[in-house]
PDB file of C-alpha atoms in Angstrom:
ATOM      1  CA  UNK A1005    -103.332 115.038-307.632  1.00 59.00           C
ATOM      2  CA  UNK A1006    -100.052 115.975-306.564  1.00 68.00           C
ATOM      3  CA  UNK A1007    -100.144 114.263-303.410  1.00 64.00           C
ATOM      4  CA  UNK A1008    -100.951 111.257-304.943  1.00 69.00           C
ATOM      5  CA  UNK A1009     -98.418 111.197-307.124  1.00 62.00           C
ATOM      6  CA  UNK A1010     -96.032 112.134-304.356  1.00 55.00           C
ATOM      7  CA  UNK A1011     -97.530 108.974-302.284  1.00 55.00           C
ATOM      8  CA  UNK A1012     -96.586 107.082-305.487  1.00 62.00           C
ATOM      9  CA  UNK A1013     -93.195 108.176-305.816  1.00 63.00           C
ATOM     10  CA  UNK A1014     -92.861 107.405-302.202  1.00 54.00           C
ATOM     11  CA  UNK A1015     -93.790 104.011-302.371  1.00 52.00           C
ATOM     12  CA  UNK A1016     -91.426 103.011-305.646  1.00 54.00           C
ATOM     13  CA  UNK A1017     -88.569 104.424-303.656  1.00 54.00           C
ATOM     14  CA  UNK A1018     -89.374 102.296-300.571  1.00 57.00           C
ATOM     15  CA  UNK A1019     -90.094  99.132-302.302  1.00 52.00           C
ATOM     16  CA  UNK A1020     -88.220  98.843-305.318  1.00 55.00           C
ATOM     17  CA  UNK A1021     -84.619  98.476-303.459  1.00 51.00           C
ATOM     18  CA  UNK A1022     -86.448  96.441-301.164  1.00 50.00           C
ATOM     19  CA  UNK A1023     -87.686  94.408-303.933  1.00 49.00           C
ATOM     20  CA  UNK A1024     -83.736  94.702-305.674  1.00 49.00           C
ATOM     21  CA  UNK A1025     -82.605  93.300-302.889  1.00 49.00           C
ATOM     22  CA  UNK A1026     -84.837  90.212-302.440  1.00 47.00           C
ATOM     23  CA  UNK A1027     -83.623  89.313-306.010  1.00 44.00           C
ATOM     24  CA  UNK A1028     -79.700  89.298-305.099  1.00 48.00           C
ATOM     25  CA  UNK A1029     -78.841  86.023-304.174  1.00 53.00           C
ATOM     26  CA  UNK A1030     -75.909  85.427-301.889  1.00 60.00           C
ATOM     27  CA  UNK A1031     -73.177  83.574-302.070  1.00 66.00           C
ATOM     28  CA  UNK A1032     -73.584  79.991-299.086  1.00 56.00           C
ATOM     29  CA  UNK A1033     -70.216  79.710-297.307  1.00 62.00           C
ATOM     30  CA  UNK A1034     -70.366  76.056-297.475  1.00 55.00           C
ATOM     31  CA  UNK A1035     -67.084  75.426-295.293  1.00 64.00           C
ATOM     32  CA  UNK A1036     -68.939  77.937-292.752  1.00 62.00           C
ATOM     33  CA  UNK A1037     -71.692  75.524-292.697  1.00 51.00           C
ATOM     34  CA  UNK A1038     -70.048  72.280-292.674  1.00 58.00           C
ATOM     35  CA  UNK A1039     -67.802  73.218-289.713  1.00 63.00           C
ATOM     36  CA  UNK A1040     -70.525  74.130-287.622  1.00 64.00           C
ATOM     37  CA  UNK A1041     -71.189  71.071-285.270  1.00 71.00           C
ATOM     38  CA  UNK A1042     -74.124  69.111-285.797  1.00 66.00           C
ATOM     39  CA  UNK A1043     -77.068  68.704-283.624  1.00 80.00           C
ATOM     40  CA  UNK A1044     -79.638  66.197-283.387  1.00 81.00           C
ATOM     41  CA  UNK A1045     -83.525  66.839-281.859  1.00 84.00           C
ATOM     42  CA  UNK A1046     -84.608  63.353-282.688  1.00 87.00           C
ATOM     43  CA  UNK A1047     -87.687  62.210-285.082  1.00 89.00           C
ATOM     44  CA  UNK A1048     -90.197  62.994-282.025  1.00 88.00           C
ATOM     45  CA  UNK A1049     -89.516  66.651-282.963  1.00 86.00           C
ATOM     46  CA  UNK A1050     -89.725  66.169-286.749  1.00 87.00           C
ATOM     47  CA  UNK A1051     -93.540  64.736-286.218  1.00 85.00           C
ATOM     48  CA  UNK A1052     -94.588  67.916-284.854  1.00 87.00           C
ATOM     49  CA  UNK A1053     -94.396  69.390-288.230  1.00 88.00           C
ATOM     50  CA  UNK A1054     -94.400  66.175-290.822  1.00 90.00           C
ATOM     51  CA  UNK A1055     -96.707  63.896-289.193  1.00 90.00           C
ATOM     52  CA  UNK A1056     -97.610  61.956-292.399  1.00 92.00           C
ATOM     53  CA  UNK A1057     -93.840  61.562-292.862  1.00 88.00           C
ATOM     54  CA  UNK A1058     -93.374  60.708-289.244  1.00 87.00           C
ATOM     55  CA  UNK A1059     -96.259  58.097-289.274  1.00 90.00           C
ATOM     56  CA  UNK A1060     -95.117  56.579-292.436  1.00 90.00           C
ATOM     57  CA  UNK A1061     -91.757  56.102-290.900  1.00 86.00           C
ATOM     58  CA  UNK A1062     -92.918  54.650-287.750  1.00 86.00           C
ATOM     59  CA  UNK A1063     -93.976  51.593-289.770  1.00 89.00           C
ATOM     60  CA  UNK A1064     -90.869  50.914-290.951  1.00 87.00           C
ATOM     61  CA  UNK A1065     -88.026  48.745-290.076  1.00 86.00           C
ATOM     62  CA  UNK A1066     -85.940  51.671-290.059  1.00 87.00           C
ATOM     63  CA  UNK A1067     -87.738  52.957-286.286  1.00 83.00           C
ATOM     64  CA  UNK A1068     -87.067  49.805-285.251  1.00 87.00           C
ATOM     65  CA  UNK A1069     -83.438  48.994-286.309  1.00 89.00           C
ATOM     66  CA  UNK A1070     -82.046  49.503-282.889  1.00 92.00           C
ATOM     67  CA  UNK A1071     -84.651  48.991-279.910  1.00 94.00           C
ATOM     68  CA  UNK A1072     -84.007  49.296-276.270  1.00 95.00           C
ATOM     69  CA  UNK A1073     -84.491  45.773-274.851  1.00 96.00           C
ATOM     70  CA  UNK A1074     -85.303  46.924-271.851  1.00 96.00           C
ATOM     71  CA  UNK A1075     -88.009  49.507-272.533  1.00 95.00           C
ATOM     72  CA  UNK A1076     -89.852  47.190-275.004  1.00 93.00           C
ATOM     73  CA  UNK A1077     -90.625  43.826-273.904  1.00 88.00           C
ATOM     74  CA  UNK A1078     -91.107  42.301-277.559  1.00 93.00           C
ATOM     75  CA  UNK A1079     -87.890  43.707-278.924  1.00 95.00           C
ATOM     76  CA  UNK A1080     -86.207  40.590-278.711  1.00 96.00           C
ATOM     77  CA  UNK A1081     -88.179  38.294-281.338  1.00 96.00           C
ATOM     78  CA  UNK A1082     -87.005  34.643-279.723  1.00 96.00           C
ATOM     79  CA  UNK A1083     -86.119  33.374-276.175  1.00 96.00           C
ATOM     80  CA  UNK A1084     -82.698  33.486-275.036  1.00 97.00           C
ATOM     81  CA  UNK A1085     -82.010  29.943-274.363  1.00 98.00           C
ATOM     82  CA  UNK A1086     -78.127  29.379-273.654  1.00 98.00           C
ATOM     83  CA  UNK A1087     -78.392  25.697-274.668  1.00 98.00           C
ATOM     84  CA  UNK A1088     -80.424  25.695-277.631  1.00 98.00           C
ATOM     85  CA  UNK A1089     -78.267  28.359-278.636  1.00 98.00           C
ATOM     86  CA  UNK A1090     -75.132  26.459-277.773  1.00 97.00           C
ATOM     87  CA  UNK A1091     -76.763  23.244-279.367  1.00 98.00           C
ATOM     88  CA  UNK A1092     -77.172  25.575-282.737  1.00 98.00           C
ATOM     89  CA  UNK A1093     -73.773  26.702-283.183  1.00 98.00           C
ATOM     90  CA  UNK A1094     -71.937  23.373-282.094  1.00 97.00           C
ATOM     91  CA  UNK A1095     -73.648  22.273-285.592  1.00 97.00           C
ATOM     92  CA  UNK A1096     -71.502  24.897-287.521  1.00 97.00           C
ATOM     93  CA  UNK A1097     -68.680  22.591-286.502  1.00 95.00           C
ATOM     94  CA  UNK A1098     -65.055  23.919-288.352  1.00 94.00           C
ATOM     95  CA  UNK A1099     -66.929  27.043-289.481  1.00 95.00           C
ATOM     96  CA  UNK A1100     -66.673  28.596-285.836  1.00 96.00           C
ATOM     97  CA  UNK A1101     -63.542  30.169-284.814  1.00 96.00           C
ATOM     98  CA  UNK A1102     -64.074  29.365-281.493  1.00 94.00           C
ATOM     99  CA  UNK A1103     -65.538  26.223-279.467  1.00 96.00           C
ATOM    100  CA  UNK A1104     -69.202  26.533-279.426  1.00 96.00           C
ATOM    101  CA  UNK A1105     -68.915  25.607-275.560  1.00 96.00           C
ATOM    102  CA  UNK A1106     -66.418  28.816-275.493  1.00 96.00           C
ATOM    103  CA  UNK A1107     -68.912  31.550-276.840  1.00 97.00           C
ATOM    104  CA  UNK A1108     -70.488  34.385-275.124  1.00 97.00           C
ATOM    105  CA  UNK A1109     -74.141  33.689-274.670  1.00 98.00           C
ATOM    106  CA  UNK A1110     -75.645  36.803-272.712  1.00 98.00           C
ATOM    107  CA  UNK A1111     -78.430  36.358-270.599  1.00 97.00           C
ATOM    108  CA  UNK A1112     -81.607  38.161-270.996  1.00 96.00           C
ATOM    109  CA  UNK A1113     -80.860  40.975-268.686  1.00 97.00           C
ATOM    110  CA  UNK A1114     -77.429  41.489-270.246  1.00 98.00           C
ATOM    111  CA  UNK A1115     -78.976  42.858-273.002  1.00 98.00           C
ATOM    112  CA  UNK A1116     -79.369  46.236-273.866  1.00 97.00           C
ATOM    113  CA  UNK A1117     -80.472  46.735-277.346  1.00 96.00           C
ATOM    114  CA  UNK A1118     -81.492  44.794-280.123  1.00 96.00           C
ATOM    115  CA  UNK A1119     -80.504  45.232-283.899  1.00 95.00           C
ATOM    116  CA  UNK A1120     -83.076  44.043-286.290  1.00 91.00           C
ATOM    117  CA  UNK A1121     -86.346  42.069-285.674  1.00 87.00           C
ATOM    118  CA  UNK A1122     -87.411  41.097-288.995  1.00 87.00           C
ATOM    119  CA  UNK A1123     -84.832  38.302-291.022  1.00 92.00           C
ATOM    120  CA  UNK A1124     -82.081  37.984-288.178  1.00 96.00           C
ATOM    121  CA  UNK A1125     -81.403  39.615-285.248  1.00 97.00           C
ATOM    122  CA  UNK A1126     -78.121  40.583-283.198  1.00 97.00           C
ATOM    123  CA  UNK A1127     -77.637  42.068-279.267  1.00 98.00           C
ATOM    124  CA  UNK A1128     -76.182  44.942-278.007  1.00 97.00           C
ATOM    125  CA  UNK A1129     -74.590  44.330-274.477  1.00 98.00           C
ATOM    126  CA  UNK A1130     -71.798  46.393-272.437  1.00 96.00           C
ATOM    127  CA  UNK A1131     -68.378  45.684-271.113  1.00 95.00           C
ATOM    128  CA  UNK A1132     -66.195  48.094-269.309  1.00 92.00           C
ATOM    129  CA  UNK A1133     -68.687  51.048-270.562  1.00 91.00           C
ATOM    130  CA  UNK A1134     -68.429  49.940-273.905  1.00 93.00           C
ATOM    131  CA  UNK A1135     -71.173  48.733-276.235  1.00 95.00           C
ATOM    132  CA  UNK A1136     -70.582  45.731-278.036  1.00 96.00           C
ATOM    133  CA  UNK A1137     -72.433  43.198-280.306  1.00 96.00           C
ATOM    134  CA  UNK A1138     -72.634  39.811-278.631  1.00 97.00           C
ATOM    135  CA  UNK A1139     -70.790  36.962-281.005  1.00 98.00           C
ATOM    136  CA  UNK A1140     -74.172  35.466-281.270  1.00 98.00           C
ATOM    137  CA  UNK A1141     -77.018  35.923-283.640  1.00 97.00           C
ATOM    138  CA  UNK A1142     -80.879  34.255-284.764  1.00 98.00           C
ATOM    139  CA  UNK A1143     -81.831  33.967-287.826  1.00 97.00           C
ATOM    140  CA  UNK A1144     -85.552  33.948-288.530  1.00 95.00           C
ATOM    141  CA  UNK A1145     -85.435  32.441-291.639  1.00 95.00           C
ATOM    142  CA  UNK A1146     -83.999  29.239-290.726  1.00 97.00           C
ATOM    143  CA  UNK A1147     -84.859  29.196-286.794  1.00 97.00           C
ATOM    144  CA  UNK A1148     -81.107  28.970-286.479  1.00 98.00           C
ATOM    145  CA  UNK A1149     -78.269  30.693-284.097  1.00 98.00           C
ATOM    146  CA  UNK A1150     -75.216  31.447-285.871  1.00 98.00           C
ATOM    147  CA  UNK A1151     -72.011  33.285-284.816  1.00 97.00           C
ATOM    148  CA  UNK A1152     -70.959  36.663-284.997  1.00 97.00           C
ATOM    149  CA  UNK A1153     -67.837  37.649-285.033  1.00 96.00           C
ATOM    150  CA  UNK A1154     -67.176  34.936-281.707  1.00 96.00           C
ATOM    151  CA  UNK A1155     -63.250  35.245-282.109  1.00 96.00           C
ATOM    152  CA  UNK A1156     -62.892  39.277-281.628  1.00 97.00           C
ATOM    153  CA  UNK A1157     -66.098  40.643-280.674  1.00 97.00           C
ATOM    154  CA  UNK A1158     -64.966  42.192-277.604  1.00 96.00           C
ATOM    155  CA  UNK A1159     -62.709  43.989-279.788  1.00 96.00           C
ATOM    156  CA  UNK A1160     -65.323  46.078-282.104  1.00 95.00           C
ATOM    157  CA  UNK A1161     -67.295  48.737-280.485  1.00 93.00           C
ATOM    158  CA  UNK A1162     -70.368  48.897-281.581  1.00 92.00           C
ATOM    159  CA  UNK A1163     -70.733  52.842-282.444  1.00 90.00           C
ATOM    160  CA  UNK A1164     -66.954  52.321-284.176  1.00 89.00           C
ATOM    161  CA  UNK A1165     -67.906  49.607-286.076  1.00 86.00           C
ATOM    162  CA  UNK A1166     -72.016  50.076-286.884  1.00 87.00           C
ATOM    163  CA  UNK A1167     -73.780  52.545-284.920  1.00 85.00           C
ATOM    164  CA  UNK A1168     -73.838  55.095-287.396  1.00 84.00           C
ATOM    165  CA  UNK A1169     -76.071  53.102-289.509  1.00 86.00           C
ATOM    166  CA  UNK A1170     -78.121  51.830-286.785  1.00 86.00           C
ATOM    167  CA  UNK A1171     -78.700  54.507-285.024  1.00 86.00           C
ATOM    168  CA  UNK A1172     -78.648  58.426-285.232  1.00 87.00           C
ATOM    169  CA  UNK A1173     -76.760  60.869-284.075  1.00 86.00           C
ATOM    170  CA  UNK A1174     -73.915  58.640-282.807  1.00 86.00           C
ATOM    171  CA  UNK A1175     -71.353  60.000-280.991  1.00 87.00           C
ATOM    172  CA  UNK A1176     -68.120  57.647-281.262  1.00 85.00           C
ATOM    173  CA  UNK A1177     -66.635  59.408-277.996  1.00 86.00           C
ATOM    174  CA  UNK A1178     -68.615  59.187-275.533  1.00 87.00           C
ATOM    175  CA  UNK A1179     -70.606  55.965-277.109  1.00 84.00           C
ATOM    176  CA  UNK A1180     -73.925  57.775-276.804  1.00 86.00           C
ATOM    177  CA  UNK A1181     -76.712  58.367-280.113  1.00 85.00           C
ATOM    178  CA  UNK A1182     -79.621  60.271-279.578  1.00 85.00           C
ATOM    179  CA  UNK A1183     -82.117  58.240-281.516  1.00 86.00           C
ATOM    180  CA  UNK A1184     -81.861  54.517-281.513  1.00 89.00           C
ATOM    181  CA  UNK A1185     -82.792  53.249-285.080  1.00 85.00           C
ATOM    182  CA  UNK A1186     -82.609  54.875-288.183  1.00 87.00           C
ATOM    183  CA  UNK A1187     -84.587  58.039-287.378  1.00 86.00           C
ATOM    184  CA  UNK A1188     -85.211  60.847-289.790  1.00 86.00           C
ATOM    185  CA  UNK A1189     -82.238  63.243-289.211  1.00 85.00           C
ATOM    186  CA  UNK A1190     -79.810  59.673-290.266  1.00 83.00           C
ATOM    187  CA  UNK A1191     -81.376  60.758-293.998  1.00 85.00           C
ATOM    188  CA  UNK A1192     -82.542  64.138-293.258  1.00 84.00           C
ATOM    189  CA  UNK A1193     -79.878  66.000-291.309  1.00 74.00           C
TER     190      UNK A1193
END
């Protein structure tokens, strides 16, 4: 009998400071976290433990926000065609900034990205390292070209201007992302 009660003893001095101590909560040094720098694994990583969440995303516009032109053949929804684009945005008339004949068309290859698919559509293409949105963009809706910007687009670098809603992880810097679209660390962290 003694021993057991001994054993008991035991035990309530082991586990009831353990048990005191789980219930202490402690104070979150929230300027320790916030200056830590943040790192990005990508939504690839995310599926391996919320693959509902991961497969629900994939259908979304959101995964395809920003696509890589050249790794996806279908990203860009419409043919490039310099002079029905040309032929589309001398219509606009006074509302361009610049001559219609003066606007940067990119060709095909040029292209390195593509931002949206589903109502319009715009094209990321580089110059002197630098991503940039060409001055040119197709609207689904109306089967129409429009301009974008044609007067200063050279001037607004993409990841400056928009990449951190079209893409995640964006790093303004070096003019890199890790994840093109909106992937689930843009919401998620």
């Amino acid at each position: 009998m003694k021993m057991k009660a001994l054993v008991t003893i035991l035990l309530l001095v082991i586990f009831i400071p353990g048990i005191w101590g789980c219930s202490t909560e402690q104070p979150v040094d929230v300027a320790a976290v916030t200056s830590k720098p943040k790192t990005f694994v990508g939504s690839d990583t995310c599926k391996m433990c919320h693959l509902e969440h991961y497969d629900s995303w994939k259908m979304t516009m959101h995964s395809r926000m920003l696509q890589d032109a050249k790794k996806n053949e279908d990203a860009i929804i419409v043919p490039i065609d310099e002079k029905r684009i040309r032929a589309d945005l001398a219509k606009l008339g006074e509302k361009l900034k610049v001559p219609a004949e003066q606007i940067y068309v990119p060709k095909k290859e040029e292209i390195l990205y593509t931002i949206g698919s589903q109502w319009k559509q715009r094209y990321l293409v580089k110059k002197n390292d630098t991503l940039y949105i060409s001055p040119i963009q197709y609207n689904s809706e109306t089967d129409r070209w429009v301009n974008y910007h044609e007067h200063d687009w050279d001037k607004r670098p993409w990841a400056l201007k928009c990449g951190g809603c079209h893409a995640t992880g964006v790093k303004i810097d070096t003019q890199t992302f890790i994840e093109p679209g909106v992937g689930c660390e843009a919401c998620h962290g």
